[in-house]
Coordinates of C-alpha atoms in Angstrom, one line a residue:
Chain A
M19 CA 0.1 -0.2 -0.4
S20 CA 2.8 2.9 -0.9
T21 CA 2.2 5.9 -2.8
P22 CA 4.7 5.4 -5.5
D23 CA 3.8 8.9 -7.1
S24 CA 4.6 11.0 -3.7
S25 CA 7.1 9.1 -2.8
N26 CA 8.9 8.9 -6.0
E27 CA 9.3 12.6 -6.0
L28 CA 10.2 12.6 -2.4
W29 CA 12.9 10.1 -2.5
Y30 CA 14.5 12.2 -6.0
T31 CA 14.5 15.6 -4.1
F32 CA 16.1 13.7 -1.2
R33 CA 18.7 12.6 -3.8
Q34 CA 19.4 16.2 -5.3
G35 CA 20.6 16.7 -1.5
D36 CA 17.4 18.0 0.0
E37 CA 18.0 18.1 3.8
R38 CA 14.0 18.1 4.5
A39 CA 13.3 15.5 2.4
F40 CA 15.8 13.0 4.4
Q41 CA 14.2 14.4 7.7
T42 CA 10.3 13.6 6.0
I43 CA 11.9 10.5 5.1
Y44 CA 13.1 9.8 8.4
R45 CA 9.8 11.1 10.1
L46 CA 7.3 9.1 7.9
Y47 CA 9.3 5.6 8.4
A48 CA 11.3 5.5 11.8
H49 CA 8.5 4.3 13.5
D50 CA 7.6 2.0 11.1
L51 CA 11.7 0.6 11.3
L52 CA 11.5 0.8 15.4
N53 CA 8.7 -1.8 15.1
Y54 CA 9.8 -4.0 12.6
G55 CA 13.5 -4.0 14.6
R56 CA 11.7 -5.8 17.4
K57 CA 11.2 -8.6 14.9
V58 CA 14.5 -9.3 14.3
T59 CA 15.9 -8.7 17.4
N60 CA 15.1 -8.1 20.8
D61 CA 18.3 -6.2 21.2
V62 CA 17.0 -1.8 21.2
A63 CA 20.2 -0.4 21.6
L64 CA 21.0 -2.7 17.6
I65 CA 17.9 -1.7 16.5
E66 CA 18.6 2.3 16.8
D67 CA 22.2 2.0 16.1
S68 CA 21.4 0.2 12.9
I69 CA 19.1 2.6 11.8
H70 CA 21.6 5.2 12.8
D71 CA 24.0 3.9 10.4
L72 CA 21.4 3.6 7.7
F73 CA 20.3 6.5 7.6
I74 CA 24.3 8.1 7.9
E75 CA 24.9 5.9 4.9
L76 CA 22.3 6.9 3.2
W77 CA 22.8 10.5 3.8
Q78 CA 26.2 10.6 2.6
S79 CA 25.6 7.9 -0.7
R80 CA 22.4 9.6 -1.5
A81 CA 23.7 10.4 -5.3
N82 CA 24.8 7.2 -5.5
L83 CA 21.6 5.4 -4.9
S84 CA 19.3 4.6 -7.5
D85 CA 15.1 4.6 -8.2
T86 CA 12.7 2.8 -5.8
D87 CA 9.3 2.2 -6.3
S88 CA 9.1 1.7 -2.3
I89 CA 11.5 3.5 0.3
K90 CA 9.7 2.1 2.9
F91 CA 10.6 -1.5 1.2
Y92 CA 14.2 0.0 0.5
L93 CA 14.5 1.0 4.3
V94 CA 13.0 -2.3 5.8
R95 CA 15.4 -4.3 3.6
S96 CA 18.6 -2.4 4.2
L97 CA 17.9 -2.4 8.7
R98 CA 17.2 -6.3 8.3
N99 CA 20.6 -6.7 6.3
K100 CA 22.4 -4.2 8.7
I101 CA 21.1 -6.3 11.7
T102 CA 21.6 -9.8 10.5
R103 CA 25.1 -8.6 9.3
T104 CA 25.7 -6.9 12.7
R105 CA 25.1 -10.1 14.4
S106 CA 26.9 -12.4 12.7
R107 CA 30.1 -10.8 13.2
D108 CA 29.3 -10.7 17.1
P109 CA 31.2 -14.3 18.2
F110 CA 28.7 -13.4 21.2
F111 CA 25.5 -13.6 19.1
Q112 CA 23.6 -17.3 20.1
A113 CA 21.6 -18.7 17.3
S114 CA 19.0 -19.1 20.4
D115 CA 18.9 -15.4 20.4
V116 CA 16.1 -15.9 17.8
D117 CA 13.8 -18.5 19.0
A118 CA 14.1 -16.1 22.6
L119 CA 12.0 -13.8 20.8
T120 CA 9.1 -13.3 23.3
F121 CA 6.8 -10.7 24.1
D122 CA 6.4 -8.2 27.1
V123 CA 2.6 -8.8 27.6
D124 CA 2.8 -5.1 28.9
D125 CA 4.8 -3.5 26.1
I126 CA 2.6 -4.9 23.3
G127 CA -0.2 -3.4 21.7
I128 CA -3.8 -4.3 22.1
E129 CA -5.1 -0.5 22.7
N130 CA -7.8 -1.6 25.1
K131 CA -9.4 1.6 24.4
L132 CA -9.9 1.0 21.2
I133 CA -11.4 -2.0 21.3
E134 CA -14.8 -1.5 22.7
D135 CA -16.7 -4.1 22.0
E136 CA -16.2 -6.7 24.9
E137 CA -16.4 -9.6 23.4
L138 CA -14.0 -8.5 20.3
R139 CA -11.4 -7.8 22.7
H140 CA -11.6 -11.4 24.2
V141 CA -11.2 -13.0 20.9
Y142 CA -8.2 -10.9 20.4
E143 CA -6.8 -11.3 23.3
Q144 CA -7.2 -15.2 22.2
L145 CA -5.5 -14.4 18.8
R146 CA -2.2 -12.9 20.9
K147 CA -1.9 -15.9 22.9
S148 CA -1.5 -17.7 20.4
Y149 CA 0.5 -15.5 18.3
E150 CA 3.0 -15.7 21.2
R151 CA 3.0 -19.0 20.2
L152 CA 4.3 -19.1 16.1
T153 CA 7.7 -19.1 15.3
P154 CA 9.5 -15.8 15.4
R155 CA 10.0 -16.4 11.1
Q156 CA 6.3 -17.0 11.3
Q157 CA 6.1 -13.8 13.2
E158 CA 8.1 -11.7 11.2
A159 CA 6.4 -12.1 7.6
L160 CA 3.0 -11.3 9.5
N161 CA 4.1 -8.1 10.9
L162 CA 5.3 -7.2 7.4
R163 CA 1.9 -8.1 6.1
F164 CA -0.7 -7.4 8.5
Y165 CA 1.1 -3.9 10.0
Q166 CA 3.8 -3.0 7.1
H167 CA 1.5 -4.0 4.4
F168 CA 4.0 -5.2 2.0
S169 CA 3.1 -7.6 -0.7
N170 CA 3.9 -11.4 -0.4
E171 CA 7.0 -11.1 -2.9
E172 CA 8.3 -7.9 -0.9
I173 CA 8.5 -10.0 1.8
A174 CA 9.7 -12.9 0.6
R175 CA 12.6 -10.3 -1.0
I176 CA 13.5 -8.8 2.6
M177 CA 13.3 -12.5 4.6
G178 CA 15.7 -13.4 2.0
V179 CA 13.8 -16.8 1.4
N180 CA 11.6 -17.5 -2.1
Y181 CA 8.2 -16.6 -3.0
Q182 CA 7.0 -19.5 -1.8
S183 CA 8.3 -20.1 1.4
A184 CA 7.2 -16.9 2.8
C185 CA 3.7 -17.7 1.4
R186 CA 3.7 -20.6 3.8
F187 CA 5.1 -18.4 6.8
I188 CA 2.2 -16.6 6.5
Y189 CA -0.7 -19.2 5.6
S190 CA 0.2 -21.3 8.2
A191 CA 0.1 -19.0 10.9
L192 CA -3.0 -17.5 9.7
K193 CA -4.7 -21.3 9.7
T194 CA -2.9 -21.4 13.3
L195 CA -4.7 -18.1 14.6
R196 CA -7.9 -18.8 13.0
E197 CA -8.0 -22.3 14.6
A198 CA -7.5 -20.1 17.6
I199 CA -9.9 -18.3 16.9
R200 CA -12.6 -20.2 16.0
I201 CA -12.2 -22.5 19.3
F202 CA -13.0 -19.4 21.0
S203 CA -16.1 -18.6 19.1
L204 CA -17.7 -21.9 19.6
Y205 CA -16.9 -21.8 23.3
L206 CA -19.0 -17.6 23.6
A207 CA -21.3 -19.8 21.5
W208 CA -21.3 -22.2 24.1
I209 CA -21.7 -20.3 26.9
S210 CA -24.5 -17.4 26.0
M211 CA -26.3 -20.7 24.9
E212 CA -26.4 -21.8 28.9
Q213 CA -27.3 -18.1 30.2
Y214 CA -30.1 -18.8 27.5
L215 CA -31.0 -22.5 28.8
H216 CA -30.7 -21.7 32.9
Chain B
M13 CA -10.9 -14.5 -7.7
N14 CA -13.6 -16.8 -6.7
Y15 CA -13.8 -15.5 -3.5
C16 CA -17.6 -17.8 -2.9
Q17 CA -15.3 -20.9 -1.9
L18 CA -12.4 -19.7 0.2
N19 CA -12.3 -20.6 3.3
A20 CA -11.5 -17.9 6.6
E21 CA -7.4 -17.9 5.9
D22 CA -7.6 -18.2 2.4
L23 CA -9.7 -14.2 2.6
A24 CA -7.6 -13.0 5.4
A25 CA -4.1 -14.0 3.0
D26 CA -6.1 -12.1 0.0
D27 CA -4.5 -8.7 -1.2
Y28 CA -7.9 -7.1 -1.5
F29 CA -9.9 -8.6 1.5
K30 CA -6.9 -7.1 3.3
E31 CA -7.0 -3.7 2.0
W32 CA -11.0 -3.5 2.3
V33 CA -10.7 -4.6 6.4
C34 CA -7.5 -2.0 7.3
S35 CA -8.6 0.9 5.0
P36 CA -12.2 0.4 3.2
T37 CA -13.5 2.6 0.6
P38 CA -16.9 2.9 -0.7
E39 CA -16.2 0.6 -3.5
T40 CA -14.9 -2.3 -1.4
N41 CA -17.5 -1.5 1.2
A42 CA -19.9 -2.2 -1.8
F43 CA -18.1 -5.1 -3.2
W44 CA -18.1 -7.6 0.5
K45 CA -21.9 -6.5 1.0
S46 CA -22.8 -7.6 -2.3
F47 CA -20.6 -10.3 -1.7
L48 CA -22.3 -11.0 1.9
S49 CA -25.7 -10.5 -0.5
D50 CA -25.1 -13.4 -2.8
Y51 CA -23.4 -16.0 -0.7
P52 CA -24.9 -15.5 3.5
E53 CA -23.7 -18.9 4.2
R54 CA -19.6 -17.6 3.9
Y55 CA -20.4 -15.1 6.7
Y56 CA -19.2 -17.1 9.3
Q57 CA -15.6 -17.0 7.0
V58 CA -15.8 -13.7 6.1
E59 CA -16.4 -12.3 9.2
E60 CA -13.4 -14.5 11.2
A61 CA -11.5 -13.4 7.8
R62 CA -12.4 -9.8 9.1
Q63 CA -10.8 -10.6 12.8
L64 CA -8.1 -11.8 12.2
V65 CA -6.8 -9.4 10.0
A66 CA -8.0 -6.6 12.2
G67 CA -6.8 -8.5 15.2
L68 CA -3.3 -8.8 13.3
E69 CA -2.5 -5.0 12.6
Q70 CA -3.9 -4.3 16.3
I71 CA -1.3 -7.0 17.8
E72 CA 1.8 -5.7 15.7
K73 CA 0.6 -2.2 17.0
R74 CA 3.3 -0.5 19.3
P75 CA 3.0 2.3 21.7
T76 CA 4.5 5.3 19.5
E77 CA 7.8 5.9 21.2
T78 CA 8.4 9.1 20.0
V79 CA 10.6 10.2 22.0
R80 CA 13.1 7.5 21.1
V81 CA 12.2 8.6 17.3
D82 CA 13.7 12.0 18.0
A83 CA 16.4 11.2 20.4
L84 CA 17.2 8.7 17.4
W85 CA 16.8 12.1 14.8
N86 CA 19.3 13.8 16.7
R87 CA 21.8 11.7 17.1
I88 CA 21.9 10.6 13.2
E89 CA 22.1 15.3 12.6
D90 CA 25.3 15.2 15.3
S91 CA 27.0 12.7 13.1
L92 CA 25.8 14.4 10.3
D93 CA 26.7 17.8 11.5
T94 CA 30.7 16.9 12.1
Y95 CA 30.9 15.9 8.2
R96 CA 29.0 18.7 7.5
I97 CA 31.3 22.1 8.0
I98 CA 32.6 23.3 5.1
P99 CA 36.7 23.3 5.1
A100 CA 37.5 26.7 4.9
E101 CA 34.4 27.3 8.1
R102 CA 36.6 24.9 10.3
W103 CA 39.6 25.9 9.5
L104 CA 38.7 30.0 10.7
T105 CA 36.0 29.2 13.5
R106 CA 38.5 25.9 15.0
S107 CA 41.7 25.8 13.8
I108 CA 42.8 29.5 14.2
V109 CA 40.6 30.8 17.1
W110 CA 42.0 27.5 19.1
K111 CA 46.0 28.6 17.6
I112 CA 45.4 31.8 19.0
A113 CA 44.2 30.6 22.4
A114 CA 46.4 28.1 23.0
S115 CA 49.5 30.6 22.1
L116 CA 47.7 33.1 24.8
L117 CA 47.4 30.5 27.2
L118 CA 51.1 29.0 26.6
F119 CA 52.6 32.9 26.7
L120 CA 50.3 33.6 29.9
G121 CA 51.7 30.3 31.9
V122 CA 54.9 31.0 30.8
S123 CA 54.9 35.5 31.8
W124 CA 53.0 34.0 35.4
V125 CA 56.0 31.6 36.0
G126 CA 58.4 34.9 34.8
Q127 CA 56.1 36.5 37.6
T128 CA 56.3 34.7 40.2
A129 CA 60.0 33.9 40.2
F130 CA 60.6 37.7 39.6
K131 CA 57.2 38.2 42.1
Q132 CA 56.9 41.4 39.9
T133 CA 52.9 41.7 40.8
E134 CA 52.3 45.4 39.6
L135 CA 51.9 43.5 36.2
S136 CA 48.9 43.1 35.2
L137 CA 47.9 40.4 33.1
Q138 CA 43.9 41.4 32.1
P139 CA 44.9 42.7 28.3
F140 CA 46.1 39.5 27.3
I141 CA 42.8 37.4 28.6
Q142 CA 40.6 39.3 25.9
P143 CA 39.7 36.1 23.5
A144 CA 39.8 36.5 20.0
N145 CA 36.5 38.0 19.0
D146 CA 36.5 38.6 14.9
W147 CA 33.6 38.4 13.3
V148 CA 33.0 35.2 10.8
E149 CA 31.5 35.4 7.6
T150 CA 30.1 32.8 6.3
L151 CA 28.5 32.8 2.7
N152 CA 26.6 29.2 1.9
E153 CA 27.6 28.4 -1.8
A154 CA 27.0 25.4 -1.4
S155 CA 24.7 23.1 -3.2
Q156 CA 23.3 22.0 0.2
V157 CA 21.7 23.8 3.2
M158 CA 24.3 24.5 5.9
H159 CA 24.4 24.2 10.0
I160 CA 25.5 26.5 11.5
Q161 CA 26.4 26.2 15.4
L162 CA 27.4 29.6 17.4
V163 CA 29.0 29.8 20.6
D164 CA 26.2 29.9 22.7
G165 CA 24.7 26.9 21.5
S166 CA 22.2 28.6 19.3
R167 CA 21.6 26.9 15.4
V168 CA 21.0 28.2 12.4
T169 CA 20.3 26.5 9.2
L170 CA 21.4 28.4 5.7
Q171 CA 19.8 27.9 2.9
K172 CA 21.5 28.4 -0.6
G173 CA 23.1 31.3 -1.5
G174 CA 22.3 32.8 2.4
H175 CA 25.2 34.8 4.0
L176 CA 25.2 35.2 8.0
R177 CA 28.5 37.4 9.7
Y178 CA 28.4 36.8 13.4
K179 CA 30.8 37.2 16.0
S180 CA 33.0 34.5 17.0
Q181 CA 32.6 35.0 20.6
F182 CA 29.2 36.6 21.9
S183 CA 30.1 39.8 24.4
G184 CA 28.5 42.3 25.1
T185 CA 24.7 42.5 26.0
K186 CA 23.1 41.3 23.1
R187 CA 24.0 38.4 20.9
E188 CA 24.1 39.9 17.2
V189 CA 23.9 38.8 13.9
Y190 CA 23.3 39.7 10.2
L191 CA 21.5 38.1 7.9
T192 CA 20.6 38.1 4.2
G193 CA 18.8 35.2 2.6
D194 CA 16.9 32.7 4.2
A195 CA 18.0 31.4 7.4
F196 CA 15.9 29.0 10.1
F197 CA 17.2 29.6 13.8
E198 CA 16.9 27.8 17.1
V199 CA 18.2 29.9 19.4
T200 CA 19.1 29.3 22.8
K201 CA 17.6 30.2 26.0
N202 CA 19.1 33.0 27.4
P203 CA 16.9 36.1 29.5
N204 CA 20.7 37.9 29.8
K205 CA 21.4 38.5 26.7
P206 CA 18.9 39.0 24.1
F207 CA 19.2 37.0 20.4
V208 CA 19.0 40.3 17.9
V209 CA 19.3 39.8 14.0
Y210 CA 19.5 42.2 11.7
A211 CA 18.4 41.3 8.2
N212 CA 17.5 44.1 5.3
G213 CA 16.5 47.0 7.7
L214 CA 14.0 45.1 9.7
V215 CA 15.5 43.9 13.3
T216 CA 14.3 39.9 15.0
K217 CA 14.5 39.7 19.0
V218 CA 14.0 37.1 20.6
L219 CA 15.3 35.1 23.8
G220 CA 15.0 31.9 22.6
T221 CA 13.3 30.5 20.3
S222 CA 13.1 28.9 17.1
F223 CA 12.0 31.1 14.0
R224 CA 12.6 31.6 10.1
I225 CA 13.6 34.8 8.1
N226 CA 13.2 35.0 4.3
A227 CA 15.2 38.1 3.4
P228 CA 17.0 37.8 0.0
T229 CA 19.5 40.3 -1.3
G230 CA 17.7 43.1 -2.6
A231 CA 14.5 42.0 -2.1
P232 CA 11.0 44.2 -1.0
T233 CA 10.4 42.5 1.3
V234 CA 11.2 40.5 4.6
T235 CA 9.8 37.5 6.4
V236 CA 9.5 36.2 9.5
D237 CA 8.0 33.0 10.1
V238 CA 7.6 31.9 13.9
K239 CA 7.9 28.1 15.0
S240 CA 8.1 28.2 18.8
G241 CA 8.6 30.8 21.8
R242 CA 7.6 34.7 21.1
V243 CA 9.7 36.6 18.5
S244 CA 9.7 41.1 18.4
V245 CA 10.5 42.4 15.3
Y246 CA 10.7 46.0 14.4
P247 CA 12.2 47.9 11.6
N248 CA 16.0 49.2 12.3
Q249 CA 15.9 53.0 12.7
S250 CA 18.5 54.2 14.5
G251 CA 18.8 58.1 15.7
Q252 CA 15.6 58.3 17.1
A253 CA 14.4 59.3 20.0
Q254 CA 11.8 56.5 20.8
D255 CA 12.4 53.3 20.9
P256 CA 12.1 51.5 17.9
E257 CA 11.0 48.2 19.4
S258 CA 7.6 50.3 19.7
K259 CA 6.6 50.5 16.2
G260 CA 7.1 46.5 16.2
L261 CA 5.3 43.6 16.3
V262 CA 5.5 40.8 18.4
L263 CA 5.0 37.6 17.0
T264 CA 3.8 34.2 18.4
P265 CA 3.7 30.9 17.0
N266 CA 2.2 30.1 13.3
Q267 CA 2.4 34.0 13.0
Q268 CA 4.4 35.6 9.8
A269 CA 5.7 39.0 9.9
V270 CA 6.1 40.3 6.6
F271 CA 8.3 43.4 6.4
H272 CA 7.7 46.2 3.1
R273 CA 11.2 47.8 2.5
D274 CA 10.4 50.6 0.7
E275 CA 7.6 52.3 3.3
A276 CA 9.0 50.3 6.3
K277 CA 6.1 48.8 6.8
L278 CA 5.1 45.7 9.0
D279 CA 1.9 43.3 8.3
K280 CA 1.0 40.6 10.7
S281 CA -0.6 37.3 9.6
L282 CA -0.5 33.8 9.5
I283 CA 1.8 31.3 8.2
E284 CA 1.0 29.3 5.1
N285 CA 0.1 26.3 6.5
P286 CA 0.1 26.6 10.5
D287 CA 1.2 24.0 12.8
V288 CA -0.5 22.1 14.9
L289 CA 0.8 23.2 18.1
L290 CA -0.2 20.2 21.0
S291 CA 1.8 17.4 21.6
E292 CA 0.1 14.1 20.4
K293 CA -1.2 13.8 23.9
E294 CA -2.2 17.1 24.3
A295 CA -4.2 17.4 20.8
E296 CA -7.9 17.1 20.6
R297 CA -9.8 15.2 18.2
F298 CA -11.4 17.3 15.5
V299 CA -14.8 14.8 15.6
F300 CA -17.9 16.8 16.7
D301 CA -21.4 15.7 17.7
D302 CA -23.6 18.3 17.3
A303 CA -21.2 21.1 18.8
S304 CA -21.5 24.3 19.6
A305 CA -19.9 26.2 17.3
A306 CA -18.4 28.2 20.0
S307 CA -16.7 25.3 21.3
V308 CA -15.1 24.3 17.9
F309 CA -13.2 27.6 17.3
R310 CA -12.0 27.4 21.1
A311 CA -11.1 24.0 20.2
L312 CA -9.1 25.6 16.6
E313 CA -7.6 28.7 19.3
K314 CA -5.8 25.7 21.4
T315 CA -4.6 23.8 18.8
Y316 CA -3.1 26.4 16.6
G317 CA -2.2 29.3 19.0
I318 CA -4.5 31.8 16.8
T319 CA -7.4 33.7 18.0
V320 CA -10.7 33.1 16.3
I321 CA -13.2 36.4 16.6
F322 CA -16.8 35.7 16.1
D323 CA -20.4 36.9 17.5
E324 CA -21.4 34.3 20.5
E325 CA -24.7 35.8 20.9
V326 CA -25.4 35.7 16.6
M327 CA -23.9 32.3 16.3
Q328 CA -25.4 30.6 19.9
D329 CA -27.6 28.1 17.7
C330 CA -25.1 26.9 15.2
T331 CA -23.8 24.0 15.8
I332 CA -21.7 21.2 14.1
T333 CA -21.3 17.7 13.6
M334 CA -18.2 16.3 11.7
S335 CA -15.1 15.0 11.7
L336 CA -12.2 16.9 10.7
D337 CA -9.2 15.2 11.8
R338 CA -7.1 15.6 8.8
E339 CA -7.3 19.0 7.5
S340 CA -5.3 21.9 7.4
L341 CA -6.1 24.6 9.6
F342 CA -7.8 26.4 6.0
Q343 CA -9.7 23.3 5.1
K344 CA -11.0 23.1 8.9
L345 CA -11.9 26.9 8.7
D346 CA -13.2 26.1 4.7
V347 CA -15.5 23.6 5.2
I348 CA -16.6 24.8 9.1
C349 CA -17.8 27.7 7.3
R350 CA -19.6 26.1 4.6
V351 CA -22.0 24.3 7.1
L352 CA -22.7 27.1 9.2
D353 CA -23.1 29.4 5.7
A354 CA -20.6 31.7 7.5
E355 CA -17.1 33.1 6.1
Y356 CA -14.0 34.1 7.3
K357 CA -11.2 36.6 6.7
L358 CA -7.5 36.6 8.2
I359 CA -7.2 39.9 9.4
D360 CA -4.0 40.7 11.3
A361 CA -3.4 37.2 12.4
Q362 CA -6.8 36.7 13.6
I363 CA -9.4 35.2 11.8
V364 CA -12.7 36.9 11.8
I365 CA -16.1 34.8 11.4
Y366 CA -19.1 36.6 9.5
S367 CA -22.1 34.8 10.2
K368 CA -25.7 35.7 10.1
G369 CA -26.3 33.3 12.8
C370 CA -28.0 29.8 12.2
S371 CA -32.1 28.9 11.9
G372 CA -31.4 25.5 14.2
S373 CA -32.8 23.6 11.3
R374 CA -30.7 25.0 8.0
N375 CA -27.8 23.0 9.4
K376 CA -27.2 19.7 7.9
P377 CA -24.9 17.3 9.3
I378 CA -22.4 16.3 6.8
H379 CA -19.8 13.8 7.6
P380 CA -16.8 14.1 5.1
S381 CA -15.7 10.4 6.0
Q382 CA -18.3 8.6 4.1

């Protein structure tokens, strides 16, 4: 869901050396980059360092950059490469770091205010519990798909897997989550029937 | 795509379906409504898929970390600044000044040793302690903007072709700089030493704030746009008995002064696209349900730091039902005035509303979002 027209122009102005365009690009995508970074590593300092380096390099090499259809795609993919490269250089990095990705329940956002409907809130709560049991790669793919709104093709390129694998991550995750919702919906139906009978 | 055979996860994985859930349009609404009336038995699949997509968007959302975004930007800017100062200027402000300071120090040290050795206490050292204080001139000939950090910590963003003259040390009671061209100033607060910019006959005086001055060489006007704080502007007329500042204007955020050089006349207005002055937390939502015109105007005043003048008595029956979250100030005013059958004028940086009042039934609620 990128808007290629305006973003093309912004990218062009930035490459001409316009600092306002540069800052606009940062402001537009910093939140998404910080958000996505958490899918790749739990190390917040590493995420911020990588975003810092990414933007410094971006500014310094602006004259040599090529056209891009989607600035966001370019930034997200560069950030992921940067984080994984730094990590692979780090001798203390253990592969288990990825598996240990968990959520701080208070930290993440089901924003209760937004969900006024009590029943819907239960469904989301259930959804979140099942979500946390998904693999890190499934979670990453879902983030790219349903929060960052990338296409499956772009997700495959960002994650460095082939198209079929990207689709499989998403589809298998959706299937697991849907089952969780369905069980819960049945339970809700049963509860209301109980009330009805008594 | 044959949607009637898809189950919930197929639908959730579909681009068109996701687009409908995340950002529905009248077309997509109509499409899925007619789909459900054609295939009512697919209701549960659609509902489950909708919950999945909407729920996932919620789960992935994190509290917005504006503070971290800002802090990180400052870090990026600081790193870039170290590359950006042009060599000539760096040589001038760093090298020479420090060399002089270093030789002075050496000289002082030597003379102090000499002094204590010979106990010549009569010799006054005062004249030597004066730091080097020369005018520094910076002309931005580069194709990009230039960032200049002044000795008091204030920052100036000088646009292409801009020319700034300032002292390497701010001595005396004022911090004075001279500008031609276009520059944005972020001035460090110091109530004891006002910061004064002289630009093509216009004086801009502040204590600590951020603002932009556009004073192209030879142009008939100078404009000052205020972003934060309070700024006093006045024509540069020396040799008059009266304090020139009393002939000037005081500007608050979102206001603009235009100085016409030939007439030495100052006009006050609003900047072209006023910013929301409240923080994200404080900002009110512009969603009104049968709200009085007075409350809507008060919300505008608070959000943009402006003054709205209207006749409360005449407009007491005027109510507004609409949502105007995304529109700019002037777009909001256009819509409000259209709904109320009123007009507005911008006079002296104030919004004046002309209305003949409302007779209850005439103003129909409108919902731009539908």
